[in-house]
Amino acid sequence: MRRRDFLGVLGSAAISPRAARAQQSAMPVIGFLNSSSAASFRHLLAPFRQGLDQEGYAEGRNLKIEYRWAETAFDRLPGLATDLVRQNVALIVTGGGSLPALAVRSVAPTMPVVFIIGADPVQVGLTASFNRPGGNITGVTMLANDLAAKRLGFLRDVKPAAAAFGLLLNPSNAYAAQDRREVEGASRATGLRLHIAQAGSEREIDAAFANLVAERIDVLLVPPDPVFIDRRGHIIALAARHGIPAIYPYREDAVAGGLISYGASFATSYQQAGVYVGRILKGAKPADLPVVQPSKFELIINLKTAKAFGLDIPPKLLFTADEVIE
């Protein structure tokens, strides 16, 4: 679902968090809203809970968490956000892109929100700035949508003879236009031919790879997207089957068998979000908590996958890597 279409279904029936929390119990309750699936994000709950623990909170001991997963059915987000508000939550943590945070703001404009997103929160309209978010929303950005040129550079390092590269793009993603612009710029700068294959479902992903093969694509960029995260294993398997070396945005992709990943740490981002939740529960205002940005980006290389592709990873790139999976 496109961002503008999504905003159109949010409606005008806003809910007051103050009214919803009028009878809140002594143990605080927070909401956790994600546009993806529990299966894809469950492993990130451990670092999130570590962040909470740093601030003295433990789920089940002095904190209750209500989880809601949209399973990439983005039109469900407003209803799930409404349901969380009615559960007397003190705040809502959102992940899987900016749409969950936008949904919460639309149904409960004054509800405190801590987001984990890949985009620039100012550009998508969540905060006024990084240092002074303003309003009642803050969180963590991984800036995952700003690294296409860097990722393409790593692919050229492992396959210097590449003449054409592909971009797997979900046209319903709110950042699709931004991803396209950045990748088109990288294509012009490198002189490589670019082919964009669009896909928003598993069936469309299969068709997209068939199209990439027909276009004789040498390497592939897979951008951040909740649909692609949920179908990580399928995409990695298709890349292997068709012999297309690909780079992905998250460490989890390389661990699952992807050739290379480059981006901020998901685990660190969720831990930082847990810290912010604890601080807000103690009385801090979201407007006073600067948006957390990555301090580094991790390069992960899967040597087993490289060998399967018949690729020799340059020693310099192996030395640069933060982790090499053998």
XYZ file of C-alpha atoms in Angstrom:
326
model
C 0.000 0.000 0.000
C 1.351 3.413 -0.946
C 1.840 5.887 1.879
C -0.683 8.334 0.475
C -3.282 5.574 0.057
C -2.556 4.302 3.535
C -3.082 7.738 5.045
C -6.396 7.926 3.288
C -7.805 4.901 5.132
C -6.805 6.118 8.561
C -10.006 8.087 8.959
C -10.751 10.942 11.288
C -11.902 9.097 14.400
C -9.045 9.935 16.752
C -8.874 8.369 20.208
C -7.678 10.137 23.333
C -4.830 8.236 25.059
C -5.711 10.084 28.255
C -9.196 8.599 28.208
C -7.841 5.181 27.313
C -5.427 5.269 30.230
C -7.923 6.583 32.752
C -8.156 3.240 34.508
C -4.599 2.045 33.860
C -3.310 -0.454 36.401
C -0.329 0.098 38.679
C 1.830 -1.992 36.346
C 2.427 0.078 33.200
C 1.313 -1.400 29.899
C 2.978 -0.553 26.603
C 2.004 -1.441 23.055
C 4.269 -2.998 20.441
C 3.070 -2.547 16.851
C 4.957 -3.964 13.873
C 3.968 -4.063 10.222
C 5.686 -7.401 9.682
C 5.351 -10.830 11.328
C 6.352 -12.172 14.720
C 8.393 -14.886 13.013
C 10.607 -12.300 11.302
C 11.115 -10.022 14.313
C 10.864 -12.285 17.365
C 14.654 -12.473 17.756
C 14.757 -8.680 18.208
C 12.616 -8.798 21.325
C 15.627 -9.974 23.363
C 17.709 -6.814 22.716
C 14.571 -4.704 23.160
C 14.082 -6.249 26.599
C 17.758 -5.655 27.369
C 17.200 -1.963 26.743
C 14.205 -2.008 29.068
C 16.288 -3.791 31.692
C 18.892 -1.029 31.546
C 16.184 1.320 32.777
C 14.889 -1.081 35.432
C 11.931 -2.626 33.599
C 11.267 -6.310 33.007
C 8.335 -7.748 31.108
C 6.079 -9.681 33.451
C 7.679 -8.252 36.599
C 6.907 -4.536 36.459
C 5.829 -4.075 32.846
C 3.229 -5.604 30.539
C 3.621 -5.549 26.737
C 0.744 -5.942 24.283
C 1.999 -7.160 20.885
C 0.287 -6.599 17.549
C 1.639 -7.806 14.173
C 0.191 -6.665 10.844
C 1.775 -9.529 8.837
C 2.544 -6.975 6.041
C -1.187 -6.276 5.650
C -0.588 -2.551 6.036
C -4.270 -1.612 5.923
C -4.650 -3.408 9.263
C -2.346 -0.979 11.055
C -4.953 1.683 11.996
C -7.209 -0.976 13.541
C -4.328 -2.579 15.419
C -3.209 0.834 16.689
C -6.749 1.596 17.843
C -6.910 -1.723 19.659
C -3.658 -0.983 21.492
C -4.883 2.425 22.619
C -7.982 0.735 24.037
C -5.736 -1.614 26.019
C -4.768 1.310 28.276
C -1.188 1.486 27.025
C 1.150 4.212 28.268
C 3.006 4.386 24.942
C 3.431 2.420 21.721
C 6.643 1.098 20.178
C 6.467 0.818 16.392
C 8.635 -1.056 13.903
C 8.641 -2.281 10.329
C 8.803 1.107 8.626
C 7.130 4.438 9.272
C 3.525 3.342 8.579
C 2.913 1.925 12.101
C 4.002 5.210 13.715
C 1.860 7.196 11.279
C -1.096 4.939 12.089
C -0.730 5.546 15.826
C -0.443 9.282 15.364
C -3.580 9.305 13.238
C -5.813 7.406 15.663
C -4.283 8.826 18.859
C -2.478 12.122 18.136
C -1.130 12.579 21.678
C -0.055 8.989 22.316
C 3.705 8.765 23.050
C 5.484 6.758 20.340
C 8.979 5.247 20.143
C 9.723 4.172 16.563
C 12.368 2.004 14.909
C 12.537 2.939 11.224
C 14.970 2.813 8.322
C 14.201 6.237 6.865
C 14.779 9.857 7.794
C 11.995 10.644 10.315
C 11.968 14.307 9.296
C 11.437 13.471 5.615
C 8.544 11.123 6.370
C 6.929 13.682 8.670
C 7.340 11.965 12.041
C 9.585 14.514 13.749
C 10.482 18.180 13.399
C 14.223 17.445 13.580
C 16.679 14.842 14.839
C 17.885 16.742 17.907
C 14.503 18.168 18.874
C 11.812 15.783 17.647
C 8.968 17.903 19.019
C 5.515 16.546 19.765
C 5.227 13.117 21.336
C 7.246 10.955 18.938
C 10.896 9.932 18.994
C 12.914 6.806 18.435
C 15.680 5.211 16.400
C 16.470 5.477 12.700
C 18.759 2.996 10.966
C 19.055 5.221 7.858
C 18.805 1.990 5.887
C 17.343 3.676 2.820
C 20.353 5.930 2.226
C 23.032 3.356 1.419
C 22.303 2.158 -2.129
C 25.474 3.639 -3.670
C 27.650 2.134 -0.950
C 26.008 -1.281 -1.333
C 26.463 -1.189 -5.089
C 30.144 -0.438 -4.530
C 30.547 -3.597 -2.471
C 28.883 -5.657 -5.200
C 31.322 -4.240 -7.765
C 34.181 -5.213 -5.460
C 33.087 -8.855 -5.483
C 32.140 -8.921 -9.183
C 34.211 -6.274 -11.012
C 33.063 -7.474 -14.429
C 29.413 -6.688 -13.650
C 27.833 -4.602 -16.402
C 24.201 -4.591 -15.233
C 22.565 -4.621 -11.852
C 19.036 -5.089 -10.647
C 16.927 -3.494 -7.946
C 14.134 -5.482 -6.323
C 11.530 -2.856 -5.467
C 8.169 -3.038 -3.718
C 6.085 -0.288 -5.386
C 3.806 -0.141 -2.330
C 6.679 0.746 -0.001
C 6.544 4.321 1.253
C 10.230 4.738 0.350
C 10.071 3.153 -3.123
C 10.442 6.452 -4.972
C 13.398 7.440 -2.775
C 15.097 4.069 -3.316
C 14.565 4.346 -7.060
C 16.057 7.864 -7.221
C 19.121 6.898 -5.212
C 19.770 3.755 -7.242
C 19.251 5.577 -10.536
C 21.845 8.100 -9.378
C 24.263 5.283 -8.562
C 23.636 3.793 -11.996
C 24.514 7.055 -13.727
C 27.619 7.529 -11.578
C 28.971 4.031 -12.285
C 27.823 3.636 -15.864
C 26.166 0.315 -15.039
C 22.894 -0.614 -16.687
C 20.012 -0.715 -14.190
C 16.919 -2.881 -14.342
C 14.165 -2.499 -11.730
C 11.996 -5.520 -10.939
C 8.882 -4.737 -8.908
C 7.377 -7.145 -6.399
C 5.029 -6.866 -3.432
C 4.152 -10.521 -2.795
C 5.799 -13.943 -2.958
C 4.292 -14.685 -6.365
C 5.498 -11.343 -7.684
C 8.963 -11.995 -6.244
C 9.153 -15.223 -8.279
C 8.141 -13.318 -11.412
C 10.629 -10.538 -10.630
C 13.533 -12.986 -10.485
C 12.474 -14.560 -13.770
C 12.524 -11.063 -15.234
C 15.964 -10.330 -13.761
C 17.336 -13.505 -15.305
C 15.830 -12.590 -18.685
C 17.492 -9.176 -18.447
C 20.883 -10.826 -17.757
C 21.423 -9.004 -14.486
C 24.877 -9.581 -12.962
C 24.231 -8.432 -9.369
C 21.205 -7.403 -7.312
C 20.315 -4.836 -4.656
C 17.597 -5.845 -2.177
C 16.448 -2.735 -0.253
C 14.833 -2.574 3.204
C 11.175 -3.596 3.020
C 8.828 -5.435 5.440
C 7.643 -7.739 2.638
C 11.220 -8.663 1.748
C 12.069 -9.230 5.421
C 9.138 -11.611 5.814
C 10.231 -13.483 2.668
C 13.958 -13.310 3.353
C 14.561 -17.037 2.964
C 12.650 -17.199 -0.303
C 14.560 -14.289 -1.835
C 17.939 -15.682 -0.777
C 17.007 -19.090 -2.216
C 15.974 -17.523 -5.538
C 19.222 -15.548 -5.737
C 21.179 -18.779 -5.197
C 19.084 -20.769 -7.670
C 19.518 -18.199 -10.432
C 23.154 -17.416 -9.622
C 22.611 -13.718 -8.914
C 24.946 -12.309 -6.208
C 22.935 -9.926 -4.035
C 23.487 -7.477 -1.215
C 20.953 -6.968 1.566
C 20.371 -4.349 4.273
C 20.564 -6.414 7.482
C 22.965 -8.815 9.205
C 20.099 -11.293 9.502
C 20.125 -11.582 5.709
C 23.765 -12.653 5.566
C 23.290 -15.056 8.475
C 20.387 -16.633 6.573
C 22.613 -17.274 3.547
C 22.693 -13.947 1.718
C 26.037 -13.056 0.148
C 26.604 -9.634 1.729
C 24.735 -7.299 4.033
C 25.495 -3.688 4.837
C 23.569 -1.542 7.276
C 23.000 -0.588 10.877
C 22.457 -3.232 13.515
C 18.816 -4.216 14.014
C 19.622 -5.581 17.479
C 21.312 -2.371 18.603
C 18.411 -0.293 17.305
C 15.848 -2.328 19.238
C 17.951 -2.156 22.378
C 18.140 1.630 22.075
C 14.370 1.752 21.609
C 13.974 -0.227 24.838
C 16.089 2.335 26.674
C 13.928 5.181 25.390
C 10.762 3.359 26.455
C 12.139 3.039 29.980
C 13.059 6.712 30.131
C 9.615 7.809 28.958
C 7.941 5.540 31.522
C 10.058 7.309 34.151
C 8.750 10.682 33.017
C 10.963 11.835 30.145
C 9.188 13.589 27.292
C 9.660 12.201 23.769
C 10.183 15.756 22.514
C 13.321 15.989 24.680
C 14.855 12.697 23.486
C 16.863 13.139 20.255
C 16.302 10.622 17.483
C 19.065 8.008 17.761
C 21.160 7.567 14.614
C 23.567 4.741 13.779
C 27.101 5.170 15.074
C 28.328 2.663 12.475
C 27.199 0.457 9.618
C 28.119 -3.227 9.600
C 29.515 -5.090 6.600
C 28.812 -8.830 6.845
C 30.146 -11.321 4.262
C 29.021 -14.926 3.950
C 32.030 -16.826 2.580
C 30.088 -20.063 2.218
C 27.658 -18.294 -0.115
C 30.526 -16.622 -1.974
C 32.083 -20.029 -2.665
C 28.733 -21.353 -3.909
C 28.643 -18.438 -6.379
C 32.257 -19.111 -7.386
C 33.316 -15.676 -6.172
C 36.700 -14.796 -4.698
C 36.188 -12.056 -2.121
C 39.066 -9.548 -2.291
C 41.303 -9.689 0.821
C 40.844 -5.942 1.324
C 37.067 -6.398 1.554
C 37.437 -9.298 3.979
C 39.690 -7.139 6.137
C 37.115 -4.339 6.046
C 34.222 -6.614 7.009
C 32.840 -6.463 10.536
C 31.968 -10.154 10.369
C 32.851 -12.990 8.025
C 30.560 -16.020 8.121
C 32.332 -19.253 7.243
